[in-house]
């Protein structure tokens, strides 16, 4: 197979245009048969009036034995021959099964991306996992979340944080990751999403995303397929405890409708997510080794999406372009990093609370990303030195304090303030040239009372720095919403090279355990955890 990089085409183009470009680059004779697959699609917006799509394509020549000859001819006649090469796709391989018998079916606690993809792999290879999820199936969870946004009445077990699909279900559904992937796990995740209803374009776009509206259907289809392959799901079922014998897991205890039930197992995957605070407390009580870890906190910031489009695309024709995104970072001498996170083009700021009396926000986009506003978290790094408690759960205590203040400021609604008023220290009374787009009620409040002073000043410095990259980023009427506190887990459950915790048979996994940060990295860690368990244990059947 021949790979061609840097294939540039106009914004307005179709498959035939791309095919013609490939034929020209390879100097193929008229009638020469070939097929191609898009490997990557990105946008080159570096120069005004020259915004274009750029492709990498994998080309198969018919007959295949002609590929080397075609490659040599193309390289000889093209000045950019370094962009033409032979390539070979390495398929993902699950490891050979281990030799230790499973006395009972494995249990996976949590059905976010890590738990679902761990369950998928284990079910596919004969391990018949049992998935316990404290929340509800995604279709019912969606109704619960919509009800909360409309009424403000929170269900602590079924919300933006808890339920099938995890916290990422009510986000933008971003599928990009910086994790290196020589084993093909990234591709496996994307192919699984496509198999379960995702659009094929996520396999090759540079910054793929699904959107909340499509994720709901995809997660349902994943569950049905896992069940077909031998898995079992229990919803409204929360992990409460576990028992050991000689340092080895023996059973877990779960609660369903207030009734405790013991499940015998010698394999537990902890894919509990970053908001399972009661579970972290149980693990600490049971002396599972954990440590506090750094994370980041701050606000959501909203701008008109048109402002972001105009800057990022240099005024190019938006009929042929997706809503623009951005990523900005800054580091200061106080060792605080300030950066954008989970940027949602055409999105909404959402009330992402999961506990009564505490309020947290997140961002969300639907698949079309056609909302009027762009929003992103603008956050500042915090470390265990900032936490009020020195123990493993010190970061959780820090989060709780911020969320309680945010709840009090907004009286249960999302507290907001114009950026210019935040800098001046006055409470906003109205929006400027554009209004906020939220899921859940919002109210103006003094956000200056929310963050510690050093974090506040670092955040302001960051926004002013970012205005040097994106003019208008620091506009007076940019809208801040607080508090963005669930950026990543403040806890890491320690695991060794075999992926097991200090209690043998327990496998910490995903974002909640401190080993991922987003849908893709969490899903890939779920796959790696399934590999580690599968390499040690025999399949159940």
C-alpha positions in Angstrom: 0.0 0.0 0.0 1.3 3.5 -0.9 0.8 6.4 1.5 0.6 9.9 0.2 0.9 12.8 2.6 0.1 16.5 2.2 -2.5 16.2 -0.5 -3.9 19.7 -0.6 -7.4 20.4 -2.1 -9.7 23.4 -2.1 -12.4 23.8 0.6 -15.0 23.0 -2.0 -14.2 19.5 -3.3 -15.5 16.0 -3.5 -14.2 12.4 -3.7 -13.6 12.7 -7.4 -11.4 15.7 -6.9 -9.3 13.8 -4.4 -9.1 10.8 -6.6 -7.9 13.0 -9.5 -5.2 14.5 -7.3 -4.0 11.1 -6.2 -3.8 9.9 -9.8 -1.8 13.0 -10.7 0.7 12.6 -7.9 1.3 8.9 -8.6 1.5 9.6 -12.4 -0.9 6.8 -13.1 -1.8 6.0 -16.7 -5.3 6.5 -17.9 -7.3 3.4 -17.0 -4.9 2.3 -14.3 -7.0 0.9 -11.5 -6.6 1.9 -7.9 -8.5 2.3 -4.6 -7.8 4.7 -1.7 -8.7 5.1 1.9 -8.5 8.5 3.7 -6.0 8.1 6.6 -6.1 11.6 7.8 -8.0 14.9 7.1 -6.9 18.2 8.5 -7.3 21.9 7.7 -4.4 24.2 6.7 -5.5 27.7 7.8 -2.1 29.3 8.1 -2.6 31.9 5.4 -5.5 34.1 4.5 -7.2 33.3 1.2 -5.3 30.0 1.1 -7.4 27.9 3.6 -7.5 24.3 2.3 -8.1 20.7 3.3 -5.1 18.5 3.6 -5.3 14.7 3.3 -3.1 11.7 3.9 -4.4 8.8 1.8 -3.5 5.1 1.6 -3.6 3.8 -2.0 -3.9 0.2 -3.2 -2.8 -0.4 -6.8 -4.4 -3.1 -9.0 -2.5 -5.4 -9.5 -0.7 -5.1 -6.2 2.7 -6.2 -7.7 2.8 -2.9 -9.5 2.9 -0.8 -6.3 6.7 -0.6 -6.0 7.0 0.4 -9.7 4.3 3.0 -9.3 6.1 4.3 -6.2 9.5 4.6 -7.8 8.0 6.4 -10.8 6.1 8.8 -8.6 9.1 9.6 -6.4 11.3 10.2 -9.5 8.8 12.7 -11.0 7.7 14.5 -7.8 9.7 17.2 -6.1 8.0 16.3 -2.7 8.8 12.6 -3.0 9.3 12.4 0.8 5.5 12.5 1.1 5.1 9.3 -0.9 6.0 6.0 0.7 5.1 2.4 1.2 3.1 1.6 4.4 1.8 -1.4 6.1 -1.1 -1.5 8.5 -0.4 -3.4 11.7 -3.7 -4.8 13.1 -4.4 -4.7 16.8 -3.8 -8.0 18.6 -5.2 -9.1 22.0 -2.6 -11.1 24.0 -2.7 -14.8 24.4 -4.8 -15.8 27.4 -3.2 -16.5 30.8 -3.2 -19.7 32.7 -4.7 -18.7 36.1 -8.3 -20.0 36.3 -11.1 -17.5 37.1 -13.2 -19.0 39.9 -16.0 -16.5 39.1 -16.9 -14.0 36.4 -14.9 -10.8 36.5 -16.6 -7.6 37.7 -16.2 -4.2 36.2 -17.3 -1.2 38.4 -18.3 1.6 36.1 -19.5 1.9 32.5 -17.7 5.0 31.3 -15.3 4.7 28.3 -12.7 2.8 30.4 -15.3 0.3 31.7 -17.1 -0.2 28.5 -14.0 -0.9 26.4 -12.5 -3.1 29.1 -15.9 -5.0 29.1 -15.9 -5.1 25.3 -12.5 -6.8 25.1 -13.1 -9.2 27.9 -16.5 -10.2 26.5 -15.1 -10.6 23.0 -12.4 -13.0 24.3 -14.7 -15.2 26.5 -14.4 -13.7 30.0 -18.1 -12.9 30.4 -17.7 -9.8 32.5 -20.3 -8.4 34.9 -20.6 -4.7 34.7 -22.0 -2.8 37.8 -23.0 0.8 37.3 -24.3 3.1 40.0 -26.2 5.2 37.5 -28.8 4.3 34.9 -28.8 3.1 31.3 -27.9 6.0 29.0 -31.3 6.5 27.5 -32.9 6.9 30.9 -30.0 8.9 32.2 -30.5 11.3 29.3 -34.0 12.0 30.5 -32.8 12.4 34.1 -30.2 15.0 33.1 -32.6 16.9 30.9 -35.1 17.0 33.9 -32.3 18.3 36.1 -31.4 21.1 33.7 -35.1 22.1 33.4 -36.1 21.9 37.1 -32.8 22.0 39.1 -33.8 18.8 40.9 -30.7 16.6 41.1 -30.6 12.8 41.1 -27.3 12.0 42.8 -27.1 8.6 41.0 -28.1 9.7 37.5 -26.6 12.9 36.2 -23.8 14.4 34.1 -21.2 12.5 36.0 -22.8 9.2 36.8 -24.5 6.7 34.5 -23.8 4.6 31.5 -21.3 6.2 29.2 -19.6 8.2 31.9 -19.0 11.9 32.2 -17.9 12.1 28.5 -21.4 11.3 27.3 -22.5 14.8 28.2 -19.5 16.6 26.7 -18.4 17.3 23.1 -17.4 13.7 22.5 -13.9 14.7 21.5 -11.9 11.7 20.3 -8.4 13.1 19.9 -5.6 12.1 22.3 -1.9 12.7 22.7 -1.3 9.1 23.8 1.2 7.3 21.5 -0.4 4.2 20.0 2.0 1.8 18.3 -0.3 -1.1 19.3 -3.4 0.1 17.4 -5.7 0.7 20.4 -6.6 4.2 19.2 -7.8 2.8 15.9 -9.6 0.0 17.6 -11.6 2.5 19.7 -12.6 4.5 16.7 -13.5 1.4 14.7 -15.7 0.2 17.5 -17.5 3.6 17.7 -18.1 3.3 13.9 -19.3 -0.2 14.2 -21.8 0.9 16.9 -23.2 3.8 14.9 -20.5 6.6 14.7 -19.8 8.3 11.4 -16.9 6.9 9.4 -15.2 10.3 9.3 -14.0 9.9 12.9 -11.5 7.4 11.6 -9.5 10.1 9.8 -10.4 13.6 10.8 -7.6 15.3 12.7 -9.8 16.3 15.6 -12.6 13.8 15.6 -15.7 14.2 17.7 -19.1 12.5 18.0 -21.3 14.8 20.0 -23.7 14.0 22.9 -26.6 13.3 20.6 -24.8 10.6 18.8 -22.9 9.2 21.8 -26.2 8.2 23.5 -27.1 5.8 20.6 -23.5 4.5 20.3 -23.3 3.7 24.0 -26.6 1.8 23.8 -25.3 -0.3 20.9 -22.1 -1.1 22.7 -24.0 -2.4 25.7 -26.2 -4.6 23.5 -23.1 -6.0 21.7 -21.3 -6.7 25.0 -24.4 -8.6 26.3 -24.5 -10.5 23.0 -20.9 -11.5 23.6 -21.6 -12.8 27.1 -21.5 -9.7 29.4 -24.1 -8.8 31.9 -25.1 -5.2 33.1 -26.5 -4.2 36.5 -27.6 -0.6 36.7 -28.5 1.4 39.8 -25.9 -0.9 41.4 -23.1 0.7 43.4 -19.8 -0.9 44.5 -19.8 -0.6 48.3 -17.1 -2.9 49.6 -14.9 -5.9 48.9 -13.4 -8.9 50.8 -10.0 -10.4 50.6 -8.3 -13.6 51.6 -4.5 -13.7 52.0 -4.2 -10.4 50.2 -6.2 -11.6 47.2 -9.7 -10.4 46.2 -12.4 -12.8 47.2 -15.7 -10.9 46.6 -17.3 -7.5 46.2 -20.4 -6.1 47.8 -22.8 -3.9 45.8 -25.9 -2.0 46.7 -29.1 -2.0 44.6 -32.2 -0.2 45.9 -30.6 -0.2 49.3 -30.2 -3.9 49.4 -26.6 -5.2 49.8 -25.5 -8.2 47.6 -22.3 -10.1 47.6 -20.7 -11.1 44.3 -18.0 -13.7 44.4 -15.1 -12.8 42.1 -11.3 -12.8 42.0 -11.1 -10.0 39.4 -12.4 -6.5 39.9 -11.7 -3.6 37.4 -12.1 -0.2 39.1 -13.3 2.0 36.2 -15.2 4.3 38.7 -14.6 7.7 37.1 -13.3 10.9 38.7 -16.4 11.7 40.7 -16.9 8.5 42.7 -15.9 10.2 46.0 -17.6 7.7 48.2 -15.8 4.8 46.5 -12.4 6.5 47.0 -13.3 6.8 50.7 -14.1 3.1 50.8 -10.8 2.2 49.1 -8.9 4.4 51.5 -10.6 2.7 54.5 -9.7 -0.7 53.0 -6.1 0.4 52.7 -5.8 0.3 48.9 -2.7 2.4 48.2 -3.6 5.8 46.7 -2.0 9.2 46.4 -3.2 12.7 45.7 -2.4 14.1 42.3 -2.4 17.4 40.6 -5.3 18.6 38.5 -6.6 22.0 37.3 -9.6 24.2 38.1 -11.1 27.4 36.9 -14.1 28.5 34.8 -15.8 28.0 31.5 -15.4 31.0 29.2 -17.8 31.8 26.3 -17.1 33.8 23.1 -19.2 34.2 20.0 -18.4 31.2 17.7 -18.2 33.6 14.8 -15.3 35.4 16.5 -13.4 32.2 16.8 -14.2 31.1 13.2 -13.0 34.5 11.8 -9.7 34.3 13.6 -8.9 30.6 13.1 -10.0 30.4 9.4 -9.0 33.9 8.3 -12.5 34.7 7.1 -12.7 31.6 4.8 -16.1 30.3 3.5 -17.7 28.6 6.5 -20.0 26.6 4.2 -17.2 24.1 3.7 -15.7 24.2 7.2 -16.6 22.9 10.6 -17.0 25.3 13.6 -13.4 26.3 14.6 -11.7 25.2 17.8 -8.7 26.5 19.6 -6.1 25.4 22.2 -4.1 28.0 24.2 -1.6 27.6 27.0 0.6 29.7 29.2 3.2 29.0 32.0 4.2 31.5 34.6 7.1 32.0 37.1 4.8 30.9 40.0 4.8 27.5 38.4 1.1 27.8 37.5 0.1 26.5 34.1 -3.0 28.2 32.6 -4.6 26.5 29.6 -7.8 25.8 27.7 -9.4 22.4 28.2 -12.3 20.5 26.6 -13.0 23.3 24.1 -16.6 23.0 22.7 -17.2 24.8 19.4 -20.9 25.8 19.0 -21.6 24.4 22.4 -23.2 24.9 25.8 -22.1 25.4 29.3 -23.8 22.7 31.4 -24.5 22.3 35.1 -22.5 19.1 35.7 -23.2 18.7 39.4 -23.4 15.2 41.0 -23.8 16.1 44.7 -26.5 18.1 46.5 -25.2 21.4 47.8 -22.2 21.4 45.4 -22.1 22.8 41.8 -19.7 22.1 39.0 -19.8 23.0 35.3 -18.7 21.4 32.1 -19.0 22.0 28.3 -21.1 20.1 25.8 -21.7 20.2 22.0 -24.0 18.3 19.8 -22.7 16.6 16.7 -23.4 19.5 14.4 -21.7 22.0 16.7 -24.0 24.7 15.3 -24.6 26.7 18.5 -23.9 30.4 18.6 -21.2 30.3 21.2 -17.8 28.7 21.6 -16.9 27.7 25.2 -13.8 26.2 26.8 -12.6 25.6 30.3 -9.9 28.1 31.2 -8.1 26.5 34.1 -5.1 26.8 36.3 -3.0 24.0 37.7 -3.2 23.0 41.3 -1.0 20.5 43.1 -1.2 18.6 46.4 0.6 21.5 48.1 -2.6 23.5 47.5 -4.9 21.0 49.1 -6.2 21.5 52.7 -5.5 17.9 53.7 -2.3 16.1 53.2 -3.8 12.6 52.6 -4.7 10.9 49.4 -8.1 12.5 49.3 -6.9 16.1 49.8 -7.7 17.0 46.2 -11.3 15.9 46.7 -11.6 18.1 49.8 -10.3 21.0 47.7 -12.8 20.3 45.0 -15.7 20.1 47.5 -14.9 23.5 49.0 -14.9 25.1 45.5 -18.1 23.5 44.5 -19.9 24.4 47.7 -18.9 28.1 47.2 -20.1 27.9 43.6 -23.4 26.5 44.7 -23.8 29.2 47.3 -22.9 32.0 44.9 -25.5 30.8 42.4 -28.0 29.5 44.9 -28.0 26.2 42.9 -27.8 27.8 39.5 -24.6 28.4 37.4 -22.9 31.5 38.7 -21.7 33.8 35.9 -19.8 37.0 35.5 -18.5 39.0 32.5 -14.7 38.7 32.3 -14.2 42.5 32.5 -16.3 42.7 35.7 -14.3 39.8 37.1 -11.1 41.7 36.6 -12.6 44.9 38.1 -14.2 43.0 41.0 -17.8 44.1 40.3 -20.9 41.9 39.9 -22.3 41.8 36.4 -25.9 42.9 35.8 -26.4 42.0 32.1 -24.8 40.3 29.2 -22.9 42.4 26.6 -23.1 41.9 22.8 -24.0 38.2 23.1 -25.8 36.0 25.7 -24.7 32.8 27.4 -25.8 29.4 26.2 -26.3 27.1 29.1 -28.0 23.8 30.0 -29.4 24.6 33.4 -30.3 27.9 35.0 -27.7 30.7 35.4 -27.4 33.8 37.5 -24.9 36.7 37.8 -22.6 36.5 40.9 -19.2 37.6 42.1 -16.9 34.8 40.9 -14.0 36.7 42.5 -15.0 35.1 45.7 -14.6 31.6 44.3 -10.9 30.9 43.7 -7.9 31.5 46.0 -6.3 34.9 45.1 -3.2 33.3 43.5 -5.3 31.2 41.2 -7.5 34.1 40.3 -4.6 36.3 39.3 -2.9 33.5 37.4 -6.2 32.9 35.5 -6.4 36.6 34.6 -2.8 36.7 33.4 -3.6 33.6 31.3 -6.6 35.2 29.6 -4.6 38.3 28.8 -1.8 36.2 27.3 -4.3 34.3 25.2 -5.6 37.6 23.8 -2.2 37.8 22.1 -3.0 34.6 20.2 -6.7 35.1 19.6 -7.7 38.8 19.5 -10.7 39.5 21.6 -10.2 36.5 23.9 -10.1 39.0 26.8 -13.1 41.0 25.6 -15.0 42.7 28.4 -18.2 40.7 27.7 -16.6 37.2 27.5 -18.8 35.2 29.9 -17.2 33.2 32.8 -19.2 30.4 34.5 -18.0 28.5 37.6 -16.7 26.3 38.8 -14.8 23.9 36.4 -13.5 21.5 39.0 -13.8 18.0 37.5 -11.1 18.3 34.8 -9.4 15.1 35.9 -9.2 12.9 38.9 -7.5 14.4 42.0 -6.6 10.8 43.1 -4.4 8.1 41.7 -5.0 4.5 42.7 -1.5 2.9 42.5 -1.0 -0.1 40.3 2.1 -2.1 39.4 3.4 -3.4 36.0 0.7 -6.1 36.0 -1.9 -3.3 36.3 -3.0 -4.6 39.8 -3.4 -2.5 42.9 -2.0 -3.3 46.3 -4.8 -5.8 46.7 -4.2 -8.5 44.2 -7.1 -9.0 41.8 -8.1 -5.3 41.8 -7.3 -3.5 38.5 -7.5 0.3 38.7 -8.5 1.7 35.3 -9.2 4.9 33.4 -9.6 8.5 34.3 -10.9 8.0 37.9 -8.0 5.8 38.8 -5.6 8.6 37.5 -4.4 7.0 34.3 -6.3 8.8 31.6 -7.8 12.2 30.7 -10.6 12.1 28.2 -12.7 9.6 26.2 -10.0 8.2 24.1 -7.2 7.8 26.7 -9.8 6.3 29.1 -11.0 3.8 26.5 -7.4 2.9 25.6 -6.6 2.4 29.2 -9.7 0.1 29.5 -8.3 -2.0 26.6 -4.8 -2.1 28.2 -6.4 -3.2 31.5 -8.4 -6.0 29.7 -5.1 -7.1 28.1 -3.3 -7.2 31.5 -6.2 -9.2 33.1 -6.5 -11.4 30.0 -2.7 -12.2 29.9 -3.0 -13.4 33.5 -6.4 -15.2 33.7 -7.9 -17.9 31.6 -11.2 -17.0 29.9 -14.2 -17.8 32.0 -15.7 -20.1 29.4 
